[in-house]
């Protein structure tokens, strides 16, 4: 990942993939000498910290040294929400001290952060609040010294997929972390099954419109959902099945 | 077709010697199924001598339900086909059915005309039995693992129910509305706890709790249970030794031995009879004998000789596992004893479980610590991936005066350990959690603080867990536990550790 990026992962229900990606992202930040900030639910904190330990990091020590700070995302959200929207000045006040302490302890201006307050807001149906918070993160990152990994429990192939709602979220980030090879495989296989020879032209059209920084699987799914093709729903249903039960290559 | 070449006389003799000495039955028959030759291995396999069988129909050896199959084989041979490694069944002279593998080849005369068939038959009964035993063992192993897993999860749930019911019991004094209801929940939980113990026993994950005890009261208690199990057509009598019958074993497992033997006796008395359970102390041989006598059909020598073999059963397929007496045998030998059997057809059976007599362990009753003695002010880090259990344990320990830090799993525990602002005196952690296990977590945290005291809690037994952490055995609190049981265990492990440890000077937090 390039420096000062604001990336997002739509992990659906695949929390193992999320834990693997986030712990790798944090471990890489640690190796660079960045400070680490984790704003996560206790369950995800547990998974990410275990992932860091499996990558050989001495978690109790780096916490003790102040190089990794952990905040409870739900608790922090509870403190900054006012009238259904995040109070971003309050958030800045609450985080300023934490960020300063981390920078002092590491001696580096760079902080590698993970945040899922936006994901929690999204899951609660608070789309506007999530967008507001994302916009604020982008503004904060403009000053430099912060890179951020966001995560949403959005299922790319899910029944509740809403392109109109998801597009602003994708647009708020500099890159979408890939949901893995399985997603691409499932989509391509489903398109071939449903459309046969017609799959090629549609695939080419969707890929030519490819969004910068968006992983191919996620982009293909977004494009399919939005393209208005008569059989798009059928393709996505089949892809969902293939993602869960990957068949042998045809 | 070329005519066959005839071997010289010495070759014929050699071939004849091979046919006589082989372990495979070699039989030839004419195309109409009349047996023409019969080697010594065939005599051993089927029980007929050559004189008895040559000239008789091959159908003599074929079970009636397989006559059609044999007809088809003869038809194939008549068409000049070979039959290789065909697995089927045959009947011995004594009526016993055996499984065999057949290879049949046509026999032609010098003109190339078919005149019969030669069959090589290999007894694969034992192989089939072993395969069946392996399948059964694998099935039991899988069932055991399933049962153990269910018991583990269920123990977590029971701990939570039991713990919160206990809080409610305290909050609702006798006479208060709801008090009896909560007592009902507590009683049901105890029964459920007994069920999980049985599941764990079945999956062989139950801890052995060997102790010195008087066998006679255990026999008397089990007799009451046996009476209900056997039904009214069997009278149960108990004859106990006058002197205490001290043995060293697991009470529960000895009860299991009695039950298994009683069930065996029940099957030997389908029309009813008497079962007598007794104990006897032999001071000279320093032995205690538990006897189980029935007035049933008894056993012949063949059955007697295979009695304790796993999966050996005289019951029809599907009506017995053949594990009851094998399990009893395993338990008794594990307890340093042996089993003697006296039986004759028609004269009933007596099983004598002979165990070494032990001296009673002097018990110095130590006063149970009062609830006040169980209080503490130490800090405990509680780790479990079951949030309700963490909440329960934290609440219990708080109520006994402890400071508690909770973690939703090993990763969160490592973070909490790094964030601590005061010393953590005890790590109380679940063992089996997704990702990092409790022992690995303990090892990592002891890397930071070698003096960290560790206690595990688990729905699994001690036997199925890693025995040591950093070369030192960590105590295990098995679920389900009561609030008092938890407080007692925590206090005990902290006190024991404080007594063992060289005074610490200014260890870092």
XYZ file of C-alpha atoms in Angstrom:
759
model
C 0.000 0.000 0.000
C 1.264 3.478 -0.825
C 1.790 5.978 1.923
C -1.136 8.070 3.137
C -3.689 5.855 1.580
C -7.241 5.497 2.779
C -8.284 1.978 1.924
C -11.443 0.007 2.536
C -12.357 -3.649 2.698
C -15.891 -4.892 2.176
C -15.562 -8.130 4.103
C -19.130 -9.360 4.229
C -18.985 -12.220 6.697
C -15.407 -13.272 5.989
C -13.845 -12.070 9.203
C -10.854 -14.376 8.827
C -9.845 -12.645 5.602
C -10.330 -9.282 7.295
C -8.189 -10.325 10.275
C -5.465 -11.631 7.984
C -5.394 -8.435 5.898
C -5.547 -6.022 8.819
C -2.904 -7.785 10.893
C -0.620 -7.828 7.849
C -1.281 -4.115 7.246
C -0.489 -3.300 10.894
C 2.573 -5.544 10.971
C 3.936 -3.818 7.878
C 3.352 -0.440 9.537
C 5.158 -1.621 12.647
C 8.083 -2.839 10.540
C 8.340 0.619 8.949
C 8.497 2.177 12.405
C 4.985 3.671 12.248
C 2.841 3.971 15.328
C -0.293 1.794 15.299
C -3.824 2.839 16.201
C -6.630 0.321 16.334
C -10.227 1.579 16.625
C -12.164 -1.662 16.575
C -14.806 -3.752 18.301
C -13.414 -5.931 21.114
C -13.976 -9.021 18.974
C -11.985 -7.619 16.070
C -9.300 -6.262 18.408
C -8.922 -9.807 19.683
C -8.611 -11.227 16.169
C -6.162 -8.558 14.940
C -3.947 -8.756 18.035
C -3.844 -12.540 17.717
C -2.867 -12.059 14.070
C -0.058 -9.695 15.076
C 1.209 -12.206 17.644
C 1.151 -14.936 14.996
C 3.309 -12.656 12.838
C 5.857 -12.596 15.632
C 5.018 -9.261 17.235
C 5.220 -9.089 21.016
C 1.797 -7.501 21.466
C 1.905 -6.879 25.243
C 5.286 -5.184 24.854
C 4.371 -2.902 21.939
C 1.192 -1.899 23.764
C 3.272 -1.282 26.883
C 5.716 0.816 24.864
C 2.844 2.874 23.487
C 3.502 1.892 19.895
C 0.073 0.285 19.598
C -2.977 2.020 21.042
C -6.365 0.339 21.065
C -9.712 2.103 21.296
C -13.131 0.486 21.463
C -14.920 1.586 18.288
C -18.423 1.261 19.755
C -17.485 3.141 22.888
C -15.788 5.948 20.943
C -18.738 6.191 18.596
C -21.058 6.486 21.583
C -19.066 9.490 22.736
C -18.963 11.398 19.453
C -22.470 10.885 18.064
C -24.717 13.904 18.439
C -28.197 13.990 16.880
C -27.418 11.043 14.640
C -24.235 12.521 13.162
C -20.616 12.289 14.314
C -19.280 15.409 16.018
C -15.959 15.508 14.217
C -14.491 18.255 16.398
C -15.144 16.128 19.455
C -13.545 13.195 17.667
C -10.464 15.295 16.881
C -10.235 16.358 20.516
C -10.486 12.796 21.713
C -7.959 11.479 19.226
C -5.448 14.318 19.311
C -3.901 13.262 22.613
C -3.772 9.629 21.544
C -2.081 10.424 18.229
C 0.420 12.737 19.943
C 1.332 10.055 22.507
C 1.860 7.443 19.800
C 4.088 9.794 17.781
C 6.109 10.639 20.879
C 6.627 6.977 21.743
C 7.643 5.909 18.249
C 9.566 9.044 17.373
C 7.908 8.856 13.967
C 5.251 11.209 12.551
C 3.607 8.280 10.715
C 0.608 6.483 12.104
C -0.921 3.401 10.604
C -4.565 3.226 11.737
C -7.481 0.854 11.405
C -10.992 2.144 11.993
C -14.412 0.568 11.879
C -16.664 3.239 13.352
C -17.797 3.854 9.767
C -18.575 0.172 9.350
C -20.609 0.140 12.547
C -22.587 3.175 11.356
C -23.187 1.500 8.002
C -24.415 -1.711 9.577
C -26.823 0.359 11.691
C -28.206 1.950 8.517
C -26.618 5.326 9.310
C -25.270 5.803 5.775
C -25.076 9.601 5.909
C -23.193 9.496 9.210
C -20.747 6.994 7.746
C -20.182 9.231 4.713
C -19.681 12.246 6.984
C -17.067 10.396 9.020
C -15.266 9.161 5.909
C -15.120 12.700 4.588
C -13.664 13.833 7.889
C -11.008 11.140 7.802
C -10.013 12.307 4.334
C -9.727 15.869 5.591
C -7.616 14.725 8.551
C -5.346 12.709 6.302
C -4.678 15.662 4.053
C -2.352 16.996 6.734
C -0.212 13.872 6.299
C 1.195 11.416 8.815
C -1.881 9.163 8.846
C -2.924 6.221 6.767
C -6.218 4.472 7.404
C -7.757 1.073 6.781
C -11.552 0.991 7.023
C -13.795 -2.056 7.021
C -17.470 -2.587 6.315
C -19.472 -5.769 6.825
C -20.888 -5.309 3.335
C -21.343 -8.470 1.296
C -20.346 -7.632 -2.267
C -22.563 -10.432 -3.570
C -25.224 -9.988 -0.895
C -28.953 -9.659 -1.516
C -28.928 -6.273 0.164
C -26.263 -4.832 -2.105
C -27.148 -1.243 -2.966
C -24.841 0.241 -5.570
C -26.184 3.736 -5.082
C -25.396 3.642 -1.386
C -22.048 1.882 -1.733
C -20.615 4.007 -4.522
C -19.997 7.107 -2.316
C -18.252 4.875 0.207
C -15.985 3.425 -2.464
C -15.373 6.910 -3.821
C -14.254 8.115 -0.388
C -11.317 5.726 -0.428
C -8.147 5.622 -2.442
C -8.309 1.839 -2.866
C -10.585 -1.120 -2.227
C -8.815 -4.100 -0.732
C -9.585 -7.229 -2.719
C -12.025 -9.678 -1.239
C -9.735 -12.361 -2.581
C -9.356 -14.522 -5.663
C -12.516 -16.424 -4.802
C -14.670 -13.392 -5.547
C -13.167 -12.856 -9.025
C -13.361 -16.554 -9.795
C -16.985 -16.758 -8.656
C -18.053 -13.786 -10.760
C -16.293 -14.877 -13.944
C -17.551 -18.438 -13.632
C -21.105 -17.244 -12.979
C -21.005 -14.895 -15.990
C -19.801 -17.725 -18.223
C -22.476 -20.079 -16.915
C -25.359 -17.676 -17.311
C -24.380 -15.759 -20.443
C -22.202 -18.217 -22.345
C -20.543 -16.448 -25.268
C -22.266 -13.195 -24.345
C -20.178 -13.036 -21.180
C -17.095 -11.805 -23.040
C -18.491 -8.505 -24.342
C -20.186 -7.664 -21.016
C -17.003 -8.480 -19.086
C -14.957 -6.307 -21.441
C -17.408 -3.428 -21.068
C -17.440 -3.576 -17.277
C -13.671 -3.919 -17.035
C -13.103 -1.004 -19.429
C -15.062 1.159 -17.006
C -12.850 -0.091 -14.153
C -12.593 2.272 -11.197
C -9.117 3.327 -10.218
C -7.980 1.612 -7.054
C -10.979 -0.683 -6.829
C -10.130 -4.370 -6.734
C -11.342 -6.206 -9.891
C -13.813 -8.485 -8.107
C -15.433 -5.656 -6.201
C -15.564 -3.531 -9.352
C -17.106 -6.307 -11.414
C -19.767 -6.946 -8.754
C -20.542 -3.242 -8.463
C -20.737 -2.890 -12.240
C -22.983 -5.920 -12.613
C -25.356 -4.693 -9.954
C -25.572 -1.279 -11.584
C -25.488 -2.137 -15.318
C -29.150 -3.023 -15.594
C -28.482 -6.289 -17.443
C -31.586 -8.449 -17.395
C -29.703 -11.446 -15.975
C -27.430 -9.582 -13.538
C -29.377 -10.851 -10.526
C -29.061 -14.432 -11.718
C -25.299 -14.000 -12.225
C -24.832 -12.553 -8.740
C -26.883 -15.369 -7.174
C -24.769 -17.965 -8.909
C -21.544 -16.141 -8.005
C -22.624 -16.136 -4.354
C -23.007 -19.898 -4.535
C -19.609 -20.353 -6.197
C -17.936 -18.138 -3.628
C -19.219 -20.408 -0.875
C -18.766 -23.710 -2.654
C -15.951 -23.315 -5.127
C -16.343 -26.002 -7.813
C -13.568 -27.679 -9.716
C -12.441 -25.651 -12.744
C -14.669 -26.391 -15.746
C -6.328 -74.524 -29.766
C -3.050 -76.233 -28.878
C -3.301 -79.215 -26.550
C -1.823 -78.820 -23.067
C 1.679 -80.087 -22.364
C 1.793 -82.625 -19.574
C 4.410 -82.138 -16.881
C 6.863 -84.900 -16.200
C 6.225 -87.100 -13.205
C 8.468 -85.123 -10.835
C 6.654 -81.904 -11.742
C 3.332 -83.592 -11.062
C 4.566 -84.645 -7.660
C 5.768 -81.111 -6.960
C 2.405 -79.649 -7.972
C 0.603 -82.178 -5.835
C 2.807 -81.236 -2.874
C 1.985 -77.570 -3.392
C -1.731 -78.306 -3.519
C -1.446 -80.375 -0.327
C 0.593 -77.809 1.584
C -1.095 -74.521 0.616
C -3.319 -72.619 3.065
C -5.838 -71.928 0.319
C -8.582 -74.450 -0.309
C -8.236 -75.887 -3.815
C -11.334 -77.653 -5.042
C -12.262 -78.937 -8.442
C -15.724 -79.676 -9.658
C -17.424 -80.905 -12.782
C -19.603 -78.631 -14.859
C -22.711 -80.045 -13.155
C -21.274 -78.950 -9.811
C -20.041 -82.274 -8.419
C -16.919 -81.962 -6.271
C -14.027 -83.957 -7.793
C -10.993 -83.047 -5.684
C -10.456 -81.556 -2.216
C -7.108 -80.581 -0.666
C -6.186 -80.583 3.084
C -6.695 -76.789 3.349
C -10.258 -77.298 2.097
C -10.715 -79.875 4.883
C -9.568 -77.299 7.460
C -11.630 -74.501 5.958
C -14.917 -76.375 5.568
C -14.618 -79.186 8.105
C -15.336 -82.002 5.603
C -12.757 -84.684 4.820
C -12.097 -85.503 1.172
C -13.875 -88.840 1.653
C -16.965 -87.105 2.973
C -17.279 -84.463 0.287
C -15.923 -85.802 -3.014
C -18.832 -86.841 -5.171
C -21.272 -84.496 -3.431
C -22.706 -81.324 -4.921
C -20.841 -78.029 -4.594
C -24.174 -76.646 -3.296
C -23.402 -78.487 -0.048
C -21.062 -75.580 0.676
C -23.304 -72.813 -0.617
C -25.773 -71.057 1.715
C -29.338 -71.431 0.411
C -29.663 -67.678 -0.189
C -26.635 -67.816 -2.526
C -27.689 -70.764 -4.704
C -28.606 -68.458 -7.583
C -25.203 -66.824 -7.379
C -23.472 -70.210 -7.586
C -25.613 -71.131 -10.618
C -24.487 -67.952 -12.325
C -20.850 -68.728 -11.529
C -21.223 -72.235 -13.015
C -22.813 -70.715 -16.119
C -19.912 -68.319 -16.536
C -17.404 -71.141 -16.150
C -19.331 -73.246 -18.701
C -18.943 -70.297 -21.093
C -15.183 -70.520 -20.592
C -14.885 -67.440 -18.368
C -12.592 -67.017 -15.366
C -13.830 -65.673 -12.057
C -11.185 -63.860 -10.037
C -11.175 -62.604 -6.440
C -14.913 -62.933 -6.117
C -15.979 -62.373 -2.495
C -18.900 -64.387 -1.173
C -19.935 -66.670 1.678
C -19.931 -70.419 2.187
C -21.099 -72.784 4.915
C -18.879 -75.082 6.929
C -19.838 -78.576 8.003
C -20.625 -77.242 11.513
C -23.073 -74.770 9.968
C -20.915 -71.702 10.538
C -20.936 -69.242 7.676
C -17.549 -68.048 6.475
C -16.521 -65.267 4.107
C -14.288 -66.361 1.244
C -12.516 -64.960 -1.790
C -12.884 -67.179 -4.864
C -10.821 -67.544 -7.993
C -12.262 -70.083 -10.442
C -10.726 -71.265 -13.708
C -12.157 -73.642 -16.290
C -10.506 -77.062 -16.727
C -10.195 -78.414 -20.249
C -9.318 -81.921 -21.391
C -6.626 -82.742 -23.944
C -9.058 -81.932 -26.730
C -9.678 -78.484 -25.287
C -13.187 -79.314 -24.158
C -14.475 -77.835 -20.918
C -14.862 -80.553 -18.341
C -15.026 -78.656 -15.056
C -13.549 -75.935 -12.938
C -10.887 -75.529 -10.305
C -11.513 -73.106 -7.493
C -9.032 -71.525 -5.104
C -10.817 -70.363 -1.980
C -9.312 -68.148 0.677
C -10.989 -67.666 4.046
C -11.374 -63.911 4.549
C -13.699 -64.111 7.541
C -11.082 -62.747 9.935
C -10.157 -60.005 7.486
C -13.835 -59.047 7.201
C -14.157 -59.065 10.996
C -11.112 -56.827 11.320
C -12.501 -54.465 8.710
C -15.817 -54.364 10.549
C -13.994 -53.758 13.837
C -12.004 -50.946 12.247
C -15.172 -49.362 10.893
C -16.812 -49.723 14.283
C -13.770 -48.276 16.040
C -13.686 -45.330 13.669
C -17.397 -44.812 14.158
C -17.033 -44.918 17.938
C -14.059 -42.576 17.731
C -16.058 -40.094 15.661
C -19.026 -40.402 17.991
C -16.697 -39.917 20.946
C -15.259 -36.755 19.467
C -18.717 -35.459 18.676
C -19.955 -36.256 22.174
C -16.867 -34.663 23.740
C -17.323 -31.509 21.678
C -20.988 -31.244 22.579
C -20.190 -31.786 26.250
C -17.535 -29.058 26.128
C -19.887 -26.488 24.626
C -22.681 -27.588 26.887
C -20.477 -27.195 29.951
C -19.866 -23.563 28.980
C -23.591 -22.973 28.789
C -24.256 -24.823 32.042
C -21.657 -22.733 33.849
C -23.476 -19.595 32.749
C -26.932 -20.908 33.742
C -25.656 -22.267 37.039
C -23.796 -19.051 37.860
C -26.641 -16.667 37.159
C -29.124 -18.994 38.882
C -26.871 -18.878 41.906
C -26.969 -15.056 41.911
C -30.750 -15.188 41.737
C -30.877 -17.702 44.592
C -28.910 -15.306 46.751
C -31.143 -12.421 45.747
C -34.332 -14.370 46.442
C -34.345 -15.720 50.006
C -36.468 -18.783 50.876
C -40.121 -17.811 50.817
C -39.625 -15.023 48.316
C -41.572 -15.237 45.098
C -39.510 -17.036 42.496
C -37.163 -18.704 44.988
C -38.505 -22.188 44.263
C -38.379 -21.539 40.513
C -34.709 -20.655 40.691
C -34.052 -23.724 42.831
C -35.723 -25.724 40.077
C -33.335 -24.224 37.520
C -30.376 -25.077 39.753
C -31.544 -28.684 40.165
C -32.091 -29.061 36.422
C -28.608 -27.708 35.794
C -27.128 -30.295 38.129
C -28.920 -33.039 36.232
C -27.703 -31.641 32.941
C -24.213 -31.531 34.368
C -24.510 -35.254 35.123
C -25.472 -35.832 31.500
C -22.409 -34.028 30.188
C -20.284 -36.149 32.521
C -21.771 -39.248 30.922
C -21.042 -37.852 27.475
C -17.462 -37.180 28.479
C -17.178 -40.684 29.935
C -18.414 -42.133 26.660
C -15.870 -40.060 24.727
C -13.181 -41.205 27.225
C -12.430 -37.569 28.035
C -13.594 -37.857 31.608
C -10.909 -37.480 34.246
C -10.097 -40.531 36.331
C -10.826 -39.690 39.914
C -9.120 -42.592 41.633
C -9.478 -42.629 45.404
C -9.569 -45.108 48.246
C -13.159 -45.983 49.129
C -15.303 -48.747 50.586
C -16.667 -50.772 47.690
C -19.725 -52.128 49.538
C -21.766 -48.898 49.714
C -21.004 -48.265 46.025
C -22.334 -51.752 45.182
C -25.447 -51.124 47.278
C -26.082 -47.768 45.563
C -25.506 -49.201 42.109
C -27.792 -52.164 42.885
C -30.702 -49.745 43.238
C -29.986 -48.369 39.789
C -29.466 -51.848 38.343
C -32.829 -52.974 39.707
C -34.561 -50.290 37.642
C -32.501 -51.125 34.569
C -33.158 -54.867 34.612
C -36.900 -54.840 34.996
C -39.272 -56.699 37.277
C -38.627 -60.159 35.868
C -35.162 -60.208 37.440
C -34.688 -60.181 41.188
C -31.643 -58.295 42.409
C -29.984 -59.437 45.640
C -27.074 -57.838 47.458
C -24.667 -59.670 49.778
C -22.054 -57.345 51.205
C -18.905 -58.088 53.190
C -19.089 -57.376 56.915
C -15.701 -55.661 56.892
C -15.115 -52.502 54.860
C -13.922 -53.367 51.351
C -11.323 -50.662 50.728
C -10.158 -50.349 47.121
C -8.351 -47.699 45.088
C -10.302 -46.877 41.924
C -12.713 -44.445 40.343
C -16.115 -44.864 41.999
C -18.027 -43.861 38.885
C -16.159 -46.300 36.721
C -16.609 -49.166 39.158
C -20.340 -48.433 39.066
C -20.076 -48.619 35.297
C -18.431 -52.059 35.581
C -21.288 -53.314 37.742
C -23.901 -51.913 35.362
C -22.227 -53.420 32.295
C -22.005 -56.835 33.950
C -25.602 -56.594 35.137
C -26.787 -55.770 31.612
C -24.853 -58.769 30.327
C -26.543 -60.909 32.974
C -29.964 -59.540 31.999
C -29.452 -60.720 28.436
C -28.554 -64.183 29.753
C -31.888 -64.313 31.652
C -34.559 -63.421 29.092
C -37.166 -65.388 31.045
C -36.146 -63.869 34.362
C -33.945 -65.011 37.195
C -31.826 -63.710 40.020
C -28.852 -61.388 39.942
C -26.711 -61.319 43.054
C -24.193 -58.562 43.638
C -21.738 -59.134 46.424
C -18.501 -58.008 48.006
C -15.975 -60.152 49.800
C -12.743 -59.241 51.549
C -9.875 -61.737 51.491
C -7.449 -60.503 54.166
C -4.875 -63.208 53.413
C -4.605 -62.478 49.695
C -5.213 -58.789 50.455
C -7.899 -58.688 47.844
C -11.382 -57.342 47.579
C -13.779 -59.275 45.364
C -16.863 -57.875 43.703
C -19.071 -60.701 42.468
C -21.881 -60.550 39.929
C -23.812 -63.841 39.768
C -26.720 -64.661 37.499
C -28.967 -67.683 37.083
C -29.052 -67.367 33.314
C -28.125 -69.533 30.376
C -24.369 -69.572 31.062
C -21.740 -69.739 28.348
C -19.879 -72.412 26.456
C -16.086 -72.497 26.378
C -15.865 -70.765 23.005
C -17.936 -67.816 24.149
C -16.135 -67.735 27.492
C -12.758 -67.492 25.732
C -13.748 -64.398 23.752
C -15.854 -62.693 26.386
C -13.727 -59.593 26.880
C -12.801 -59.051 23.256
C -13.974 -55.677 22.031
C -16.961 -56.037 19.696
C -17.478 -59.697 20.553
C -21.177 -60.240 21.036
C -23.535 -63.184 20.899
C -26.471 -60.893 20.246
C -27.984 -60.422 16.791
C -26.385 -57.745 14.643
C -27.411 -54.275 15.760
C -28.546 -55.374 19.245
C -25.245 -55.112 21.064
C -22.019 -53.231 20.613
C -19.860 -55.900 22.217
C -18.214 -53.162 24.249
C -19.817 -53.593 27.682
C -17.578 -56.326 29.069
C -14.556 -55.024 27.147
C -15.018 -51.652 28.847
C -15.414 -53.374 32.223
C -12.232 -55.311 31.589
C -10.374 -52.105 30.674
C -11.538 -50.307 33.808
C -10.677 -53.194 36.110
C -7.202 -53.784 34.697
C -6.536 -50.028 34.778
C -7.394 -50.189 38.468
C -4.811 -52.942 39.058
C -7.316 -55.797 39.180
C -8.529 -58.668 37.060
C -11.775 -60.486 36.277
C -12.450 -64.194 36.808
C -15.398 -65.949 35.210
C -17.086 -69.221 36.183
C -19.720 -70.364 33.762
C -21.275 -73.405 32.168
C -24.114 -73.728 29.711
C -27.348 -73.875 31.644
C -25.693 -73.201 35.004
C -25.490 -69.409 35.056
C -22.367 -67.286 35.358
C -20.325 -65.673 38.084
C -18.036 -62.746 37.335
C -15.516 -61.954 40.044
C -13.801 -58.602 39.878
C -10.672 -58.966 41.989
C -9.100 -55.717 43.146
C -6.114 -55.147 45.437
C -7.231 -54.303 48.954
C -6.028 -50.927 50.174
C -5.665 -49.357 53.547
C -8.138 -46.585 54.139
C -6.612 -43.150 53.747
C -6.819 -41.325 57.026
C -8.952 -38.297 56.449
C -8.159 -35.245 58.493
C -11.152 -33.093 57.910
C -10.002 -29.586 57.221
C -12.601 -27.007 57.953
C -14.138 -25.680 54.756
C -13.007 -22.128 54.296
C -15.705 -19.617 55.006
C -16.881 -17.314 52.267
C -14.893 -14.573 53.987
C -11.708 -16.681 53.629
C -12.329 -16.898 49.893
C -12.175 -13.152 49.404
C -9.172 -11.534 47.770
C -7.928 -8.214 46.509
C -5.714 -9.426 43.680
C -6.145 -8.579 40.015
C -7.362 -11.336 37.720
C -7.293 -11.249 33.921
C -10.242 -13.340 32.704
C -10.127 -14.604 29.110
C -12.829 -16.561 27.300
C -14.353 -16.305 23.844
C -17.806 -16.806 25.376
C -18.840 -13.244 26.394
C -21.535 -14.326 28.863
C -19.075 -16.543 30.657
C -16.576 -13.702 30.925
C -19.312 -11.482 32.348
C -20.322 -14.158 34.849
C -16.783 -14.889 36.021
C -16.030 -11.167 36.364
C -19.176 -10.677 38.415
C -18.382 -13.593 40.706
C -14.807 -12.475 41.283
C -15.883 -8.874 41.853
C -18.296 -10.095 44.492
C -15.367 -11.744 46.290
C -13.371 -8.518 46.231
C -11.059 -9.139 43.275
C -10.166 -6.580 40.617
C -11.023 -8.042 37.250
C -9.842 -7.267 33.738
C -11.751 -9.066 31.003
C -10.720 -10.026 27.498
C -12.808 -11.467 24.665
C -9.992 -13.743 23.568
C -6.234 -14.264 23.566
C -5.470 -11.258 21.340
C -7.526 -8.914 23.490
C -5.814 -10.414 26.549
C -2.388 -9.550 25.138
C -3.550 -5.972 24.573
C -5.023 -5.798 28.086
C -1.797 -7.183 29.521
C 0.150 -4.464 27.744
C -2.262 -1.778 28.916
C -2.249 -2.866 32.567
C -1.576 -0.152 35.075
C -1.064 -2.498 38.013
C 0.222 -5.998 38.446
C -1.936 -8.839 37.090
C -1.759 -11.592 39.687
C -3.643 -14.340 37.905
C -4.430 -15.221 34.325
C -7.674 -17.213 34.322
C -8.154 -18.376 30.760
C -10.223 -20.744 28.706
C -8.149 -23.389 26.957
C -9.733 -24.030 23.585
C -10.378 -20.765 21.763
C -10.321 -19.868 18.075
C -6.782 -19.112 16.927
C -4.481 -18.924 19.907
C -5.091 -21.437 22.698
C -5.036 -20.648 26.400
C -1.683 -22.413 26.960
C -0.061 -20.443 24.114
C -1.459 -17.214 25.548
C -0.082 -18.131 28.976
C 3.307 -18.833 27.446
C 3.337 -15.448 25.676
C 2.319 -13.539 28.778
C 4.838 -15.421 30.888
C 7.403 -14.223 28.376
C 6.622 -10.744 29.695
C 6.063 -11.688 33.341
C 7.592 -15.055 34.250
C 5.905 -14.944 37.658
C 2.404 -14.722 36.224
C 0.162 -17.275 37.914
C -2.020 -19.191 35.477
C -5.195 -21.185 35.919
C -7.091 -22.726 33.033
C -10.817 -23.275 32.849
C -12.341 -25.669 30.387
C -15.277 -27.849 29.531
C -12.734 -30.532 28.593
C -11.028 -32.716 31.145
C -7.423 -32.485 32.267
C -6.461 -35.561 30.245
C -7.285 -33.935 26.935
C -5.294 -30.768 27.609
C -1.609 -29.879 27.222
C -0.124 -30.939 30.549
C 2.364 -28.223 31.208
C 3.208 -24.632 30.543
C 6.865 -23.683 30.802
C 7.549 -26.998 32.467
C 5.070 -26.298 35.238
C 1.621 -27.804 35.444
C -1.082 -25.177 35.605
C -4.220 -26.017 37.537
C -7.429 -26.618 35.641
C -10.898 -25.598 36.738
C -13.399 -27.764 34.896
C -16.716 -26.369 33.756
C -19.395 -26.237 34.873
C -18.418 -24.619 38.159
C -20.392 -22.827 40.834
C -19.545 -19.313 42.029
C -18.204 -20.736 45.300
C -16.245 -23.361 43.389
C -14.635 -20.660 41.274
C -13.812 -18.492 44.292
C -12.361 -21.489 46.110
C -10.184 -22.456 43.133
C -8.894 -18.910 42.584
C -8.101 -18.396 46.258
C -6.413 -21.781 46.474
C -4.153 -21.255 43.451
C -3.156 -17.752 44.549
C -2.427 -18.866 48.124
C -0.479 -21.913 47.012
C 1.583 -19.821 44.639
C 2.272 -17.185 47.276
C 3.492 -19.898 49.648
C 5.756 -21.482 47.025
C 7.212 -18.305 45.606
C 10.403 -16.679 46.813
C 9.422 -13.179 47.927
C 9.455 -10.875 44.949
C 11.226 -7.591 45.134
C 9.981 -4.796 43.007
C 9.008 -6.833 39.971
C 7.945 -4.595 37.142
C 4.330 -4.257 36.232
